[in-house]
């Protein structure tokens, strides 16, 4: 009997396993098994080296489905993400994402479809790493700015937390529109546009409020 396994990587205190799972269920996924890593970096720790992530390589069988919120939950290193997805596909596992409803299936034999699929995997893996690098730089800039003047006015508390911010950035990277992102995150369209138009400023606000 085939099964659907949901994998979550909860890397910060603002992210929650419950929220990621709820997003998957609202998207129509029926989860048979749940596996999660907490407080693990997607950049420095490969999927196969994580306490729970490595279990995926043991329990997933041909015909099973692996569900993740987005490919960045598998990791934020280009080679690790692309290699992991291709390994699962070779083993007959289908990978599906909650955001943007992406499907990576190794069953197709059509060379054109294979080429499109492989190009998409490469693009998504590269996007995950690029966003991680950009986020790190933007966060660093915000923290340094805050440290330069501890008495500086923090401004209004952001209407988004780290998880919502990451989701907005992820969906912007895939070309999603502000309205679609607002619907997924629960933020207003104006909040999404503010993050889009001033990402460093948005990161700075999170740093100022220690969110």
PDB file of N, CA and C in Angstrom, residues 62-159:
ATOM      1  N   UNK A  62       8.622   2.915  -3.750  1.00  0.00           N
ATOM      2  CA  UNK A  62       8.026   3.219  -5.056  1.00  0.00           C
ATOM      3  C   UNK A  62       6.512   3.389  -4.956  1.00  0.00           C
ATOM      4  N   UNK A  63       6.015   4.460  -5.541  1.00  0.00           N
ATOM      5  CA  UNK A  63       4.590   4.750  -5.503  1.00  0.00           C
ATOM      6  C   UNK A  63       4.190   5.691  -4.386  1.00  0.00           C
ATOM      7  N   UNK A  64       5.087   5.906  -3.408  1.00  0.00           N
ATOM      8  CA  UNK A  64       4.789   6.836  -2.313  1.00  0.00           C
ATOM      9  C   UNK A  64       4.885   8.282  -2.790  1.00  0.00           C
ATOM     10  N   UNK A  65       4.267   9.172  -2.024  1.00  0.00           N
ATOM     11  CA  UNK A  65       4.312  10.602  -2.315  1.00  0.00           C
ATOM     12  C   UNK A  65       4.958  11.337  -1.139  1.00  0.00           C
ATOM     13  N   UNK A  66       5.910  12.187  -1.453  1.00  0.00           N
ATOM     14  CA  UNK A  66       6.553  13.039  -0.446  1.00  0.00           C
ATOM     15  C   UNK A  66       6.013  14.449  -0.629  1.00  0.00           C
ATOM     16  N   UNK A  67       5.433  14.998   0.427  1.00  0.00           N
ATOM     17  CA  UNK A  67       4.848  16.345   0.380  1.00  0.00           C
ATOM     18  C   UNK A  67       5.687  17.287   1.233  1.00  0.00           C
ATOM     19  N   UNK A  68       6.025  18.440   0.678  1.00  0.00           N
ATOM     20  CA  UNK A  68       6.728  19.490   1.420  1.00  0.00           C
ATOM     21  C   UNK A  68       6.056  20.825   1.116  1.00  0.00           C
ATOM     22  N   UNK A  69       6.190  21.764   2.060  1.00  0.00           N
ATOM     23  CA  UNK A  69       5.588  23.089   1.826  1.00  0.00           C
ATOM     24  C   UNK A  69       6.148  23.707   0.560  1.00  0.00           C
ATOM     25  N   UNK A  70       7.446  23.666   0.427  1.00  0.00           N
ATOM     26  CA  UNK A  70       8.124  24.086  -0.804  1.00  0.00           C
ATOM     27  C   UNK A  70       9.476  23.398  -0.817  1.00  0.00           C
ATOM     28  N   UNK A  71      10.212  23.474  -1.913  1.00  0.00           N
ATOM     29  CA  UNK A  71      11.478  22.742  -2.001  1.00  0.00           C
ATOM     30  C   UNK A  71      12.509  23.229  -0.994  1.00  0.00           C
ATOM     31  N   UNK A  72      12.361  24.456  -0.476  1.00  0.00           N
ATOM     32  CA  UNK A  72      13.337  24.949   0.500  1.00  0.00           C
ATOM     33  C   UNK A  72      13.259  24.196   1.824  1.00  0.00           C
ATOM     34  N   UNK A  73      12.162  23.444   2.052  1.00  0.00           N
ATOM     35  CA  UNK A  73      12.091  22.614   3.255  1.00  0.00           C
ATOM     36  C   UNK A  73      13.029  21.419   3.131  1.00  0.00           C
ATOM     37  N   UNK A  74      13.267  20.964   1.906  1.00  0.00           N
ATOM     38  CA  UNK A  74      14.241  19.895   1.700  1.00  0.00           C
ATOM     39  C   UNK A  74      15.647  20.418   1.937  1.00  0.00           C
ATOM     40  N   UNK A  75      15.862  21.683   1.625  1.00  0.00           N
ATOM     41  CA  UNK A  75      17.167  22.291   1.846  1.00  0.00           C
ATOM     42  C   UNK A  75      17.304  23.578   1.072  1.00  0.00           C
ATOM     43  N   UNK A  76      18.420  24.257   1.328  1.00  0.00           N
ATOM     44  CA  UNK A  76      18.702  25.512   0.634  1.00  0.00           C
ATOM     45  C   UNK A  76      20.055  25.475  -0.053  1.00  0.00           C
ATOM     46  N   UNK A  77      20.548  24.269  -0.250  1.00  0.00           N
ATOM     47  CA  UNK A  77      21.777  24.072  -0.999  1.00  0.00           C
ATOM     48  C   UNK A  77      21.417  23.475  -2.359  1.00  0.00           C
ATOM     49  N   UNK A  78      21.838  24.133  -3.431  1.00  0.00           N
ATOM     50  CA  UNK A  78      21.429  23.729  -4.771  1.00  0.00           C
ATOM     51  C   UNK A  78      21.679  22.250  -5.050  1.00  0.00           C
ATOM     52  N   UNK A  79      22.894  21.798  -4.810  1.00  0.00           N
ATOM     53  CA  UNK A  79      23.240  20.415  -5.152  1.00  0.00           C
ATOM     54  C   UNK A  79      22.482  19.410  -4.290  1.00  0.00           C
ATOM     55  N   UNK A  80      22.365  19.708  -2.999  1.00  0.00           N
ATOM     56  CA  UNK A  80      21.678  18.785  -2.099  1.00  0.00           C
ATOM     57  C   UNK A  80      20.215  18.634  -2.483  1.00  0.00           C
ATOM     58  N   UNK A  81      19.551  19.755  -2.753  1.00  0.00           N
ATOM     59  CA  UNK A  81      18.123  19.710  -3.100  1.00  0.00           C
ATOM     60  C   UNK A  81      17.901  18.971  -4.415  1.00  0.00           C
ATOM     61  N   UNK A  82      18.653  19.341  -5.447  1.00  0.00           N
ATOM     62  CA  UNK A  82      18.457  18.712  -6.753  1.00  0.00           C
ATOM     63  C   UNK A  82      18.814  17.228  -6.713  1.00  0.00           C
ATOM     64  N   UNK A  83      19.899  16.865  -6.000  1.00  0.00           N
ATOM     65  CA  UNK A  83      20.290  15.456  -5.911  1.00  0.00           C
ATOM     66  C   UNK A  83      19.253  14.645  -5.141  1.00  0.00           C
ATOM     67  N   UNK A  84      18.715  15.215  -4.067  1.00  0.00           N
ATOM     68  CA  UNK A  84      17.721  14.498  -3.263  1.00  0.00           C
ATOM     69  C   UNK A  84      16.456  14.244  -4.065  1.00  0.00           C
ATOM     70  N   UNK A  85      15.981  15.257  -4.777  1.00  0.00           N
ATOM     71  CA  UNK A  85      14.764  15.097  -5.574  1.00  0.00           C
ATOM     72  C   UNK A  85      14.963  14.034  -6.645  1.00  0.00           C
ATOM     73  N   UNK A  86      16.089  14.068  -7.326  1.00  0.00           N
ATOM     74  CA  UNK A  86      16.348  13.095  -8.382  1.00  0.00           C
ATOM     75  C   UNK A  86      16.500  11.681  -7.823  1.00  0.00           C
ATOM     76  N   UNK A  87      17.088  11.555  -6.636  1.00  0.00           N
ATOM     77  CA  UNK A  87      17.228  10.245  -6.013  1.00  0.00           C
ATOM     78  C   UNK A  87      15.857   9.670  -5.663  1.00  0.00           C
ATOM     79  N   UNK A  88      15.002  10.501  -5.082  1.00  0.00           N
ATOM     80  CA  UNK A  88      13.649  10.038  -4.761  1.00  0.00           C
ATOM     81  C   UNK A  88      12.910   9.620  -6.033  1.00  0.00           C
ATOM     82  N   UNK A  89      13.024  10.409  -7.091  1.00  0.00           N
ATOM     83  CA  UNK A  89      12.332  10.077  -8.339  1.00  0.00           C
ATOM     84  C   UNK A  89      12.835   8.763  -8.913  1.00  0.00           C
ATOM     85  N   UNK A  90      14.131   8.529  -8.850  1.00  0.00           N
ATOM     86  CA  UNK A  90      14.684   7.260  -9.357  1.00  0.00           C
ATOM     87  C   UNK A  90      14.138   6.068  -8.570  1.00  0.00           C
ATOM     88  N   UNK A  91      13.784   6.322  -7.312  1.00  0.00           N
ATOM     89  CA  UNK A  91      13.224   5.261  -6.474  1.00  0.00           C
ATOM     90  C   UNK A  91      11.713   5.154  -6.618  1.00  0.00           C
ATOM     91  N   UNK A  92      11.139   5.921  -7.549  1.00  0.00           N
ATOM     92  CA  UNK A  92       9.703   5.832  -7.802  1.00  0.00           C
ATOM     93  C   UNK A  92       8.843   6.664  -6.883  1.00  0.00           C
ATOM     94  N   UNK A  93       9.452   7.617  -6.185  1.00  0.00           N
ATOM     95  CA  UNK A  93       8.710   8.492  -5.273  1.00  0.00           C
ATOM     96  C   UNK A  93       8.314   9.780  -6.001  1.00  0.00           C
ATOM     97  N   UNK A  94       7.089  10.222  -5.792  1.00  0.00           N
ATOM     98  CA  UNK A  94       6.602  11.475  -6.373  1.00  0.00           C
ATOM     99  C   UNK A  94       6.731  12.563  -5.319  1.00  0.00           C
ATOM    100  N   UNK A  95       7.319  13.699  -5.695  1.00  0.00           N
ATOM    101  CA  UNK A  95       7.469  14.824  -4.767  1.00  0.00           C
ATOM    102  C   UNK A  95       6.471  15.905  -5.154  1.00  0.00           C
ATOM    103  N   UNK A  96       5.706  16.385  -4.165  1.00  0.00           N
ATOM    104  CA  UNK A  96       4.725  17.435  -4.412  1.00  0.00           C
ATOM    105  C   UNK A  96       4.921  18.571  -3.403  1.00  0.00           C
ATOM    106  N   UNK A  97       4.720  19.800  -3.873  1.00  0.00           N
ATOM    107  CA  UNK A  97       4.829  20.958  -2.983  1.00  0.00           C
ATOM    108  C   UNK A  97       3.450  21.555  -2.730  1.00  0.00           C
ATOM    109  N   UNK A  98       3.285  22.103  -1.530  1.00  0.00           N
ATOM    110  CA  UNK A  98       2.025  22.754  -1.184  1.00  0.00           C
ATOM    111  C   UNK A  98       1.929  24.088  -1.919  1.00  0.00           C
ATOM    112  N   UNK A  99       2.982  24.896  -1.821  1.00  0.00           N
ATOM    113  CA  UNK A  99       3.007  26.179  -2.519  1.00  0.00           C
ATOM    114  C   UNK A  99       3.230  25.941  -4.010  1.00  0.00           C
ATOM    115  N   UNK A 100       2.379  26.511  -4.816  1.00  0.00           N
ATOM    116  CA  UNK A 100       2.449  26.433  -6.273  1.00  0.00           C
ATOM    117  C   UNK A 100       2.131  25.044  -6.835  1.00  0.00           C
ATOM    118  N   UNK A 101       1.811  24.065  -5.969  1.00  0.00           N
ATOM    119  CA  UNK A 101       1.374  22.733  -6.413  1.00  0.00           C
ATOM    120  C   UNK A 101       2.314  22.121  -7.451  1.00  0.00           C
ATOM    121  N   UNK A 102       3.613  22.159  -7.181  1.00  0.00           N
ATOM    122  CA  UNK A 102       4.588  21.565  -8.080  1.00  0.00           C
ATOM    123  C   UNK A 102       4.592  20.043  -7.917  1.00  0.00           C
ATOM    124  N   UNK A 103       4.824  19.322  -9.024  1.00  0.00           N
ATOM    125  CA  UNK A 103       4.884  17.864  -8.994  1.00  0.00           C
ATOM    126  C   UNK A 103       6.136  17.402  -9.724  1.00  0.00           C
ATOM    127  N   UNK A 104       6.955  16.614  -9.042  1.00  0.00           N
ATOM    128  CA  UNK A 104       8.162  16.048  -9.647  1.00  0.00           C
ATOM    129  C   UNK A 104       8.014  14.531  -9.646  1.00  0.00           C
ATOM    130  N   UNK A 105       7.865  13.982 -10.854  1.00  0.00           N
ATOM    131  CA  UNK A 105       7.577  12.558 -11.012  1.00  0.00           C
ATOM    132  C   UNK A 105       8.572  11.946 -11.983  1.00  0.00           C
ATOM    133  N   UNK A 106       9.219  10.881 -11.578  1.00  0.00           N
ATOM    134  CA  UNK A 106      10.199  10.241 -12.442  1.00  0.00           C
ATOM    135  C   UNK A 106       9.609   9.255 -13.410  1.00  0.00           C
ATOM    136  N   UNK A 107       8.270   9.102 -13.403  1.00  0.00           N
ATOM    137  CA  UNK A 107       7.642   8.080 -14.241  1.00  0.00           C
ATOM    138  C   UNK A 107       7.563   8.464 -15.723  1.00  0.00           C
ATOM    139  N   UNK A 108       7.614   9.753 -16.019  1.00  0.00           N
ATOM    140  CA  UNK A 108       7.466  10.165 -17.411  1.00  0.00           C
ATOM    141  C   UNK A 108       8.612   9.652 -18.282  1.00  0.00           C
ATOM    142  N   UNK A 109       8.281   9.206 -19.479  1.00  0.00           N
ATOM    143  CA  UNK A 109       9.283   8.682 -20.412  1.00  0.00           C
ATOM    144  C   UNK A 109       9.509   9.619 -21.593  1.00  0.00           C
ATOM    145  N   UNK A 110       8.642  10.621 -21.716  1.00  0.00           N
ATOM    146  CA  UNK A 110       8.762  11.554 -22.823  1.00  0.00           C
ATOM    147  C   UNK A 110       9.986  12.446 -22.603  1.00  0.00           C
ATOM    148  N   UNK A 111      10.918  12.488 -23.548  1.00  0.00           N
ATOM    149  CA  UNK A 111      12.152  13.252 -23.355  1.00  0.00           C
ATOM    150  C   UNK A 111      11.927  14.753 -23.186  1.00  0.00           C
ATOM    151  N   UNK A 112      10.930  15.298 -23.857  1.00  0.00           N
ATOM    152  CA  UNK A 112      10.642  16.725 -23.716  1.00  0.00           C
ATOM    153  C   UNK A 112      10.136  17.025 -22.307  1.00  0.00           C
ATOM    154  N   UNK A 113       9.212  16.191 -21.817  1.00  0.00           N
ATOM    155  CA  UNK A 113       8.695  16.378 -20.473  1.00  0.00           C
ATOM    156  C   UNK A 113       9.798  16.191 -19.431  1.00  0.00           C
ATOM    157  N   UNK A 114      10.684  15.242 -19.694  1.00  0.00           N
ATOM    158  CA  UNK A 114      11.803  15.023 -18.789  1.00  0.00           C
ATOM    159  C   UNK A 114      12.714  16.247 -18.738  1.00  0.00           C
ATOM    160  N   UNK A 115      12.963  16.837 -19.903  1.00  0.00           N
ATOM    161  CA  UNK A 115      13.831  18.017 -19.976  1.00  0.00           C
ATOM    162  C   UNK A 115      13.212  19.193 -19.233  1.00  0.00           C
ATOM    163  N   UNK A 116      11.912  19.389 -19.414  1.00  0.00           N
ATOM    164  CA  UNK A 116      11.214  20.477 -18.724  1.00  0.00           C
ATOM    165  C   UNK A 116      11.238  20.242 -17.219  1.00  0.00           C
ATOM    166  N   UNK A 117      10.963  19.011 -16.813  1.00  0.00           N
ATOM    167  CA  UNK A 117      10.969  18.674 -15.386  1.00  0.00           C
ATOM    168  C   UNK A 117      12.349  18.896 -14.763  1.00  0.00           C
ATOM    169  N   UNK A 118      13.383  18.429 -15.431  1.00  0.00           N
ATOM    170  CA  UNK A 118      14.739  18.557 -14.895  1.00  0.00           C
ATOM    171  C   UNK A 118      15.170  20.021 -14.825  1.00  0.00           C
ATOM    172  N   UNK A 119      14.775  20.806 -15.821  1.00  0.00           N
ATOM    173  CA  UNK A 119      15.099  22.231 -15.804  1.00  0.00           C
ATOM    174  C   UNK A 119      14.380  22.926 -14.649  1.00  0.00           C
ATOM    175  N   UNK A 120      13.154  22.497 -14.391  1.00  0.00           N
ATOM    176  CA  UNK A 120      12.380  23.091 -13.302  1.00  0.00           C
ATOM    177  C   UNK A 120      12.993  22.733 -11.949  1.00  0.00           C
ATOM    178  N   UNK A 121      13.444  21.492 -11.810  1.00  0.00           N
ATOM    179  CA  UNK A 121      14.106  21.089 -10.567  1.00  0.00           C
ATOM    180  C   UNK A 121      15.338  21.952 -10.326  1.00  0.00           C
ATOM    181  N   UNK A 122      16.135  22.123 -11.364  1.00  0.00           N
ATOM    182  CA  UNK A 122      17.344  22.937 -11.245  1.00  0.00           C
ATOM    183  C   UNK A 122      17.007  24.368 -10.873  1.00  0.00           C
ATOM    184  N   UNK A 123      15.975  24.908 -11.498  1.00  0.00           N
ATOM    185  CA  UNK A 123      15.575  26.286 -11.220  1.00  0.00           C
ATOM    186  C   UNK A 123      15.093  26.442  -9.784  1.00  0.00           C
ATOM    187  N   UNK A 124      14.248  25.512  -9.326  1.00  0.00           N
ATOM    188  CA  UNK A 124      13.696  25.606  -7.978  1.00  0.00           C
ATOM    189  C   UNK A 124      14.792  25.442  -6.927  1.00  0.00           C
ATOM    190  N   UNK A 125      15.719  24.511  -7.162  1.00  0.00           N
ATOM    191  CA  UNK A 125      16.815  24.299  -6.218  1.00  0.00           C
ATOM    192  C   UNK A 125      17.713  25.525  -6.160  1.00  0.00           C
ATOM    193  N   UNK A 126      17.995  26.103  -7.326  1.00  0.00           N
ATOM    194  CA  UNK A 126      18.828  27.306  -7.376  1.00  0.00           C
ATOM    195  C   UNK A 126      18.119  28.477  -6.693  1.00  0.00           C
ATOM    196  N   UNK A 127      16.819  28.576  -6.885  1.00  0.00           N
ATOM    197  CA  UNK A 127      16.050  29.643  -6.254  1.00  0.00           C
ATOM    198  C   UNK A 127      16.086  29.520  -4.730  1.00  0.00           C
ATOM    199  N   UNK A 128      15.973  28.285  -4.227  1.00  0.00           N
ATOM    200  CA  UNK A 128      16.005  28.066  -2.784  1.00  0.00           C
ATOM    201  C   UNK A 128      17.324  28.541  -2.192  1.00  0.00           C
ATOM    202  N   UNK A 129      18.442  28.237  -2.870  1.00  0.00           N
ATOM    203  CA  UNK A 129      19.746  28.666  -2.363  1.00  0.00           C
ATOM    204  C   UNK A 129      19.904  30.181  -2.497  1.00  0.00           C
ATOM    205  N   UNK A 130      19.494  30.728  -3.641  1.00  0.00           N
ATOM    206  CA  UNK A 130      19.637  32.168  -3.855  1.00  0.00           C
ATOM    207  C   UNK A 130      18.835  32.965  -2.828  1.00  0.00           C
ATOM    208  N   UNK A 131      17.648  32.490  -2.507  1.00  0.00           N
ATOM    209  CA  UNK A 131      16.821  33.189  -1.526  1.00  0.00           C
ATOM    210  C   UNK A 131      17.441  33.125  -0.137  1.00  0.00           C
ATOM    211  N   UNK A 132      18.070  31.985   0.181  1.00  0.00           N
ATOM    212  CA  UNK A 132      18.723  31.851   1.480  1.00  0.00           C
ATOM    213  C   UNK A 132      19.870  32.840   1.604  1.00  0.00           C
ATOM    214  N   UNK A 133      20.658  32.976   0.549  1.00  0.00           N
ATOM    215  CA  UNK A 133      21.786  33.900   0.556  1.00  0.00           C
ATOM    216  C   UNK A 133      21.290  35.342   0.668  1.00  0.00           C
ATOM    217  N   UNK A 134      20.260  35.662  -0.116  1.00  0.00           N
ATOM    218  CA  UNK A 134      19.715  37.027  -0.090  1.00  0.00           C
ATOM    219  C   UNK A 134      19.113  37.350   1.277  1.00  0.00           C
ATOM    220  N   UNK A 135      18.413  36.375   1.865  1.00  0.00           N
ATOM    221  CA  UNK A 135      17.802  36.586   3.171  1.00  0.00           C
ATOM    222  C   UNK A 135      18.865  36.818   4.239  1.00  0.00           C
ATOM    223  N   UNK A 136      19.949  36.047   4.160  1.00  0.00           N
ATOM    224  CA  UNK A 136      21.030  36.186   5.134  1.00  0.00           C
ATOM    225  C   UNK A 136      21.663  37.570   5.053  1.00  0.00           C
ATOM    226  N   UNK A 137      21.879  38.051   3.828  1.00  0.00           N
ATOM    227  CA  UNK A 137      22.480  39.369   3.648  1.00  0.00           C
ATOM    228  C   UNK A 137      21.541  40.477   4.103  1.00  0.00           C
ATOM    229  N   UNK A 138      20.254  40.320   3.766  1.00  0.00           N
ATOM    230  CA  UNK A 138      19.282  41.336   4.159  1.00  0.00           C
ATOM    231  C   UNK A 138      19.111  41.364   5.677  1.00  0.00           C
ATOM    232  N   UNK A 139      19.088  40.194   6.288  1.00  0.00           N
ATOM    233  CA  UNK A 139      18.955  40.123   7.729  1.00  0.00           C
ATOM    234  C   UNK A 139      20.169  40.726   8.416  1.00  0.00           C
ATOM    235  N   UNK A 140      21.341  40.436   7.884  1.00  0.00           N
ATOM    236  CA  UNK A 140      22.577  40.990   8.441  1.00  0.00           C
ATOM    237  C   UNK A 140      22.558  42.513   8.381  1.00  0.00           C
ATOM    238  N   UNK A 141      22.091  43.042   7.251  1.00  0.00           N
ATOM    239  CA  UNK A 141      22.019  44.493   7.099  1.00  0.00           C
ATOM    240  C   UNK A 141      21.055  45.098   8.112  1.00  0.00           C
ATOM    241  N   UNK A 142      19.928  44.429   8.320  1.00  0.00           N
ATOM    242  CA  UNK A 142      18.950  44.937   9.276  1.00  0.00           C
ATOM    243  C   UNK A 142      19.463  44.901  10.694  1.00  0.00           C
ATOM    244  N   UNK A 143      20.133  43.807  11.061  1.00  0.00           N
ATOM    245  CA  UNK A 143      20.666  43.676  12.415  1.00  0.00           C
ATOM    246  C   UNK A 143      21.772  44.706  12.660  1.00  0.00           C
ATOM    247  N   UNK A 144      22.670  44.874  11.685  1.00  0.00           N
ATOM    248  CA  UNK A 144      23.758  45.833  11.837  1.00  0.00           C
ATOM    249  C   UNK A 144      23.218  47.249  11.969  1.00  0.00           C
ATOM    250  N   UNK A 145      22.179  47.540  11.199  1.00  0.00           N
ATOM    251  CA  UNK A 145      21.582  48.867  11.265  1.00  0.00           C
ATOM    252  C   UNK A 145      20.964  49.096  12.636  1.00  0.00           C
ATOM    253  N   UNK A 146      20.321  48.038  13.162  1.00  0.00           N
ATOM    254  CA  UNK A 146      19.698  48.167  14.475  1.00  0.00           C
ATOM    255  C   UNK A 146      20.754  48.329  15.563  1.00  0.00           C
ATOM    256  N   UNK A 147      21.871  47.598  15.430  1.00  0.00           N
ATOM    257  CA  UNK A 147      22.937  47.673  16.425  1.00  0.00           C
ATOM    258  C   UNK A 147      23.658  49.021  16.402  1.00  0.00           C
ATOM    259  N   UNK A 148      23.693  49.646  15.234  1.00  0.00           N
ATOM    260  CA  UNK A 148      24.433  50.904  15.105  1.00  0.00           C
ATOM    261  C   UNK A 148      23.848  51.996  15.978  1.00  0.00           C
ATOM    262  N   UNK A 149      22.562  51.895  16.253  1.00  0.00           N
ATOM    263  CA  UNK A 149      21.918  52.878  17.127  1.00  0.00           C
ATOM    264  C   UNK A 149      20.824  52.169  17.922  1.00  0.00           C
ATOM    265  N   UNK A 150      21.155  51.585  19.055  1.00  0.00           N
ATOM    266  CA  UNK A 150      20.184  50.839  19.861  1.00  0.00           C
ATOM    267  C   UNK A 150      18.975  51.673  20.261  1.00  0.00           C
ATOM    268  N   UNK A 151      19.114  52.995  20.250  1.00  0.00           N
ATOM    269  CA  UNK A 151      18.003  53.849  20.653  1.00  0.00           C
ATOM    270  C   UNK A 151      17.114  54.220  19.473  1.00  0.00           C
ATOM    271  N   UNK A 152      17.462  53.720  18.324  1.00  0.00           N
ATOM    272  CA  UNK A 152      16.709  54.095  17.122  1.00  0.00           C
ATOM    273  C   UNK A 152      15.249  53.670  17.234  1.00  0.00           C
ATOM    274  N   UNK A 153      14.402  54.441  16.630  1.00  0.00           N
ATOM    275  CA  UNK A 153      12.971  54.176  16.665  1.00  0.00           C
ATOM    276  C   UNK A 153      12.656  52.937  15.837  1.00  0.00           C
ATOM    277  N   UNK A 154      11.948  51.995  16.439  1.00  0.00           N
ATOM    278  CA  UNK A 154      11.678  50.728  15.759  1.00  0.00           C
ATOM    279  C   UNK A 154      10.540  50.824  14.748  1.00  0.00           C
ATOM    280  N   UNK A 155       9.741  51.839  14.889  1.00  0.00           N
ATOM    281  CA  UNK A 155       8.601  51.940  13.994  1.00  0.00           C
ATOM    282  C   UNK A 155       7.485  50.987  14.396  1.00  0.00           C
ATOM    283  N   UNK A 156       6.491  50.883  13.554  1.00  0.00           N
ATOM    284  CA  UNK A 156       5.349  50.021  13.850  1.00  0.00           C
ATOM    285  C   UNK A 156       5.748  48.551  13.732  1.00  0.00           C
ATOM    286  N   UNK A 157       5.235  47.738  14.636  1.00  0.00           N
ATOM    287  CA  UNK A 157       5.542  46.309  14.600  1.00  0.00           C
ATOM    288  C   UNK A 157       5.002  45.701  13.306  1.00  0.00           C
ATOM    289  N   UNK A 158       5.821  44.887  12.611  1.00  0.00           N
ATOM    290  CA  UNK A 158       5.378  44.300  11.344  1.00  0.00           C
ATOM    291  C   UNK A 158       4.132  43.439  11.521  1.00  0.00           C
ATOM    292  N   UNK A 159       3.308  43.403  10.507  1.00  0.00           N
ATOM    293  CA  UNK A 159       2.098  42.574  10.536  1.00  0.00           C
ATOM    294  C   UNK A 159       2.402  41.128  10.159  1.00  0.00           C
TER     295      UNK A 159
END
